Amino acid sequence: MDESKDTGDIADGERHTGGTAPLPFRAAVDALRAARLRPQIEVEPTPAPKRLAPFAYALEATVVDGEQELADGRLVLLHDPAGHDAWRGTFRLVTLVRAELEPEMAVDPLLPDVCWTWLTGALQARGLAYGEPSGTVTRASSHHFGGLSARPAASQIEIRASWTPREGLGGIPDTAAHLASWCDLLAQVAGLPPAGPGDASVVTLPQRRGPQSR
């Protein structure tokens, strides 16, 4: 399974039942459901894609500040009990993260590299073992003309990525910790301050575009 298919089908929103789920997958999903996260990040289940793996579970999240949305994303847990050559494991995490930026930030040539290190750094900061990371960082800008010319230009950063969480006892990865790392990434992209002393070295996004009303 290649990276383009991993990340491109996240938005399908199709639930996959696929029969009785094996114990490792059920345990991994239970850990996601029980995870405690910082209050600015609202997480809820969403229909999972059905074509990526025999079993899948998906969450969507929004970073909020009062009534304003700062960033949003989706995290999908995939499981193939038979394993997958491209994953080098039986589980795979796939993500999409988006946030609005100041237009001048979108032309920074270092921005894609910085955003990718936010993802890998979030995983490493929590001491998580993972393999086969891959993904893309996309910058998009919108400029308005004619009857829409009064609207300010808008720029967005989008991170699409996937990685293989290393499995622990019983073949179960620490999905709660991976979810927490993903939320760290969301917080960075949204421009939130670090959640605790362990996050103090994280580079935050400068000149972030103002929050959007919900």
XYZ file of C-alpha atoms in Angstrom:
214
model
C 0.000 0.000 0.000
C 1.658 3.259 -1.050
C 1.642 6.571 0.819
C -0.655 8.330 -1.650
C -3.376 5.800 -0.962
C -2.717 5.886 2.791
C -3.287 9.620 3.025
C -5.567 10.266 0.073
C -8.526 8.185 1.245
C -8.826 9.588 4.764
C -11.683 11.890 3.813
C -13.899 9.124 2.423
C -15.817 8.916 5.701
C -16.915 5.326 5.151
C -17.272 3.017 8.155
C -15.764 -0.439 7.791
C -17.107 -3.225 9.979
C -15.287 -6.145 8.385
C -16.566 -8.806 10.779
C -15.387 -9.494 14.323
C -12.334 -7.421 15.154
C -9.302 -9.245 16.614
C -8.280 -8.605 20.226
C -5.192 -6.452 19.456
C -7.293 -4.083 17.366
C -10.047 -3.882 19.986
C -7.463 -3.160 22.691
C -5.812 -0.477 20.539
C -9.167 1.213 19.924
C -10.107 1.035 23.608
C -6.858 2.820 24.457
C -7.706 5.599 21.998
C -11.137 6.020 23.530
C -9.731 6.189 27.066
C -6.909 8.664 26.359
C -6.895 11.903 28.353
C -5.982 14.944 26.261
C -5.474 18.654 26.795
C -8.819 20.492 27.016
C -8.242 22.755 24.004
C -8.434 19.742 21.694
C -11.899 18.318 21.052
C -11.735 14.734 19.793
C -14.590 12.527 18.650
C -15.012 9.333 16.591
C -15.799 9.645 12.903
C -16.611 7.039 10.230
C -13.439 5.265 9.144
C -12.330 4.518 5.558
C -13.073 0.972 4.438
C -10.580 0.386 1.628
C -7.283 0.799 3.437
C -7.245 -2.232 5.742
C -9.493 -5.029 7.047
C -10.069 -3.028 10.247
C -10.031 0.730 10.771
C -10.981 3.270 13.406
C -10.962 7.041 12.948
C -10.980 10.143 15.108
C -11.334 13.776 14.164
C -10.115 16.667 16.277
C -10.453 20.429 16.451
C -8.192 22.764 18.381
C -10.410 25.413 19.963
C -9.907 28.601 21.923
C -13.273 29.651 23.309
C -15.530 29.786 20.256
C -12.664 29.920 17.763
C -11.130 27.062 15.784
C -7.353 27.123 15.397
C -6.667 23.855 13.539
C -8.284 20.539 12.739
C -7.306 17.042 11.720
C -8.143 13.376 11.433
C -6.293 10.317 12.729
C -7.020 6.827 11.372
C -5.854 3.583 12.955
C -5.502 0.740 10.439
C -5.034 -2.933 11.259
C -4.261 -5.896 9.034
C -3.746 -9.066 11.125
C -1.788 -10.629 8.252
C 0.674 -7.754 8.236
C 1.623 -5.512 5.346
C 4.968 -5.343 3.551
C 4.885 -1.552 3.189
C 3.963 -1.035 6.839
C 6.410 -3.613 8.234
C 3.826 -4.335 10.893
C 0.147 -5.058 11.433
C -0.891 -1.513 12.454
C -0.616 1.807 10.665
C -1.548 5.353 11.718
C -2.618 7.810 9.038
C -3.208 11.505 9.639
C -4.365 14.727 8.072
C -3.730 18.038 9.889
C -4.706 21.524 8.661
C -4.356 25.103 9.871
C -4.585 28.631 8.484
C -1.381 30.679 8.193
C -0.331 34.214 7.470
C 0.271 34.472 3.676
C 3.917 35.436 4.147
C 4.549 32.249 6.117
C 3.322 30.145 3.198
C 6.254 31.267 1.034
C 8.905 30.405 3.628
C 11.036 27.738 1.882
C 11.781 26.046 5.223
C 8.129 25.696 6.263
C 7.551 22.152 4.894
C 10.696 20.821 6.586
C 9.746 22.475 9.866
C 6.229 21.016 9.759
C 7.584 17.516 9.121
C 9.945 17.800 12.080
C 6.968 18.793 14.232
C 5.455 15.394 13.508
C 8.588 13.332 14.051
C 9.575 15.479 17.025
C 6.198 14.961 18.698
C 6.656 11.191 18.472
C 10.245 11.284 19.662
C 9.439 13.628 22.562
C 7.224 10.936 24.070
C 9.792 8.217 23.462
C 7.628 6.363 20.958
C 9.099 3.729 18.656
C 7.804 3.847 15.110
C 8.850 2.950 11.596
C 8.288 3.627 7.905
C 7.195 7.273 8.251
C 6.069 8.977 5.054
C 3.980 11.940 4.077
C 3.585 15.301 2.398
C 3.364 18.913 3.537
C 1.276 21.139 1.274
C 0.967 24.908 1.216
C -2.062 26.504 -0.454
C -2.951 30.165 -0.910
C -6.239 31.788 -1.928
C -6.471 35.268 -3.449
C -9.835 36.927 -4.079
C -10.859 39.087 -7.038
C -13.844 40.993 -8.372
C -16.789 40.873 -6.011
C -14.659 39.011 -3.475
C -11.681 41.367 -3.614
C -12.419 42.772 -0.138
C -11.571 39.418 1.430
C -8.007 39.064 2.667
C -5.712 36.491 1.116
C -5.693 33.196 2.985
C -3.019 30.526 3.259
C -3.262 27.024 4.669
C -0.771 24.365 5.696
C -1.753 20.718 5.347
C 0.192 17.737 6.684
C -0.653 14.261 5.415
C 1.393 11.469 6.923
C 1.460 7.852 8.033
C 3.722 5.750 10.237
C 3.870 2.290 11.785
C 3.599 2.232 15.579
C 5.798 -0.432 17.129
C 3.798 -3.201 18.764
C 4.190 -4.118 22.417
C 2.942 -7.034 24.477
C 0.246 -9.017 22.728
C 1.008 -7.245 19.462
C -0.690 -4.063 20.699
C 0.846 -0.622 20.045
C 0.603 2.188 22.601
C -2.110 4.008 20.680
C -2.952 6.334 23.563
C 0.591 7.719 23.525
C 0.538 8.045 19.742
C -2.755 9.946 20.009
C -1.209 12.252 22.599
C 1.750 12.882 20.261
C -0.641 13.621 17.421
C -2.433 16.122 19.639
C 0.961 17.698 20.392
C 1.372 18.157 16.639
C -2.084 19.722 16.364
C -1.265 22.095 19.206
C 1.985 23.158 17.520
C 0.295 23.790 14.193
C -2.431 25.760 15.988
C 0.140 27.917 17.768
C -0.783 26.814 21.298
C 1.854 27.098 24.034
C 3.501 23.865 25.196
C 1.333 21.759 27.487
C 4.067 21.043 30.028
C 7.792 21.211 30.860
C 8.518 18.294 28.535
C 7.311 20.353 25.580
C 9.381 23.439 26.351
C 11.834 22.824 23.501
C 9.130 22.647 20.837
C 9.397 25.332 18.177
C 6.066 27.134 17.860
C 4.712 28.573 14.646
C 5.386 32.338 14.369
C 3.025 34.824 12.724
C 0.184 32.382 12.676
C -3.021 33.600 11.042
C -5.710 34.772 13.453
C -8.164 32.138 14.737
C -11.295 31.397 12.757
C -14.759 31.750 14.261
C -16.625 28.518 14.793
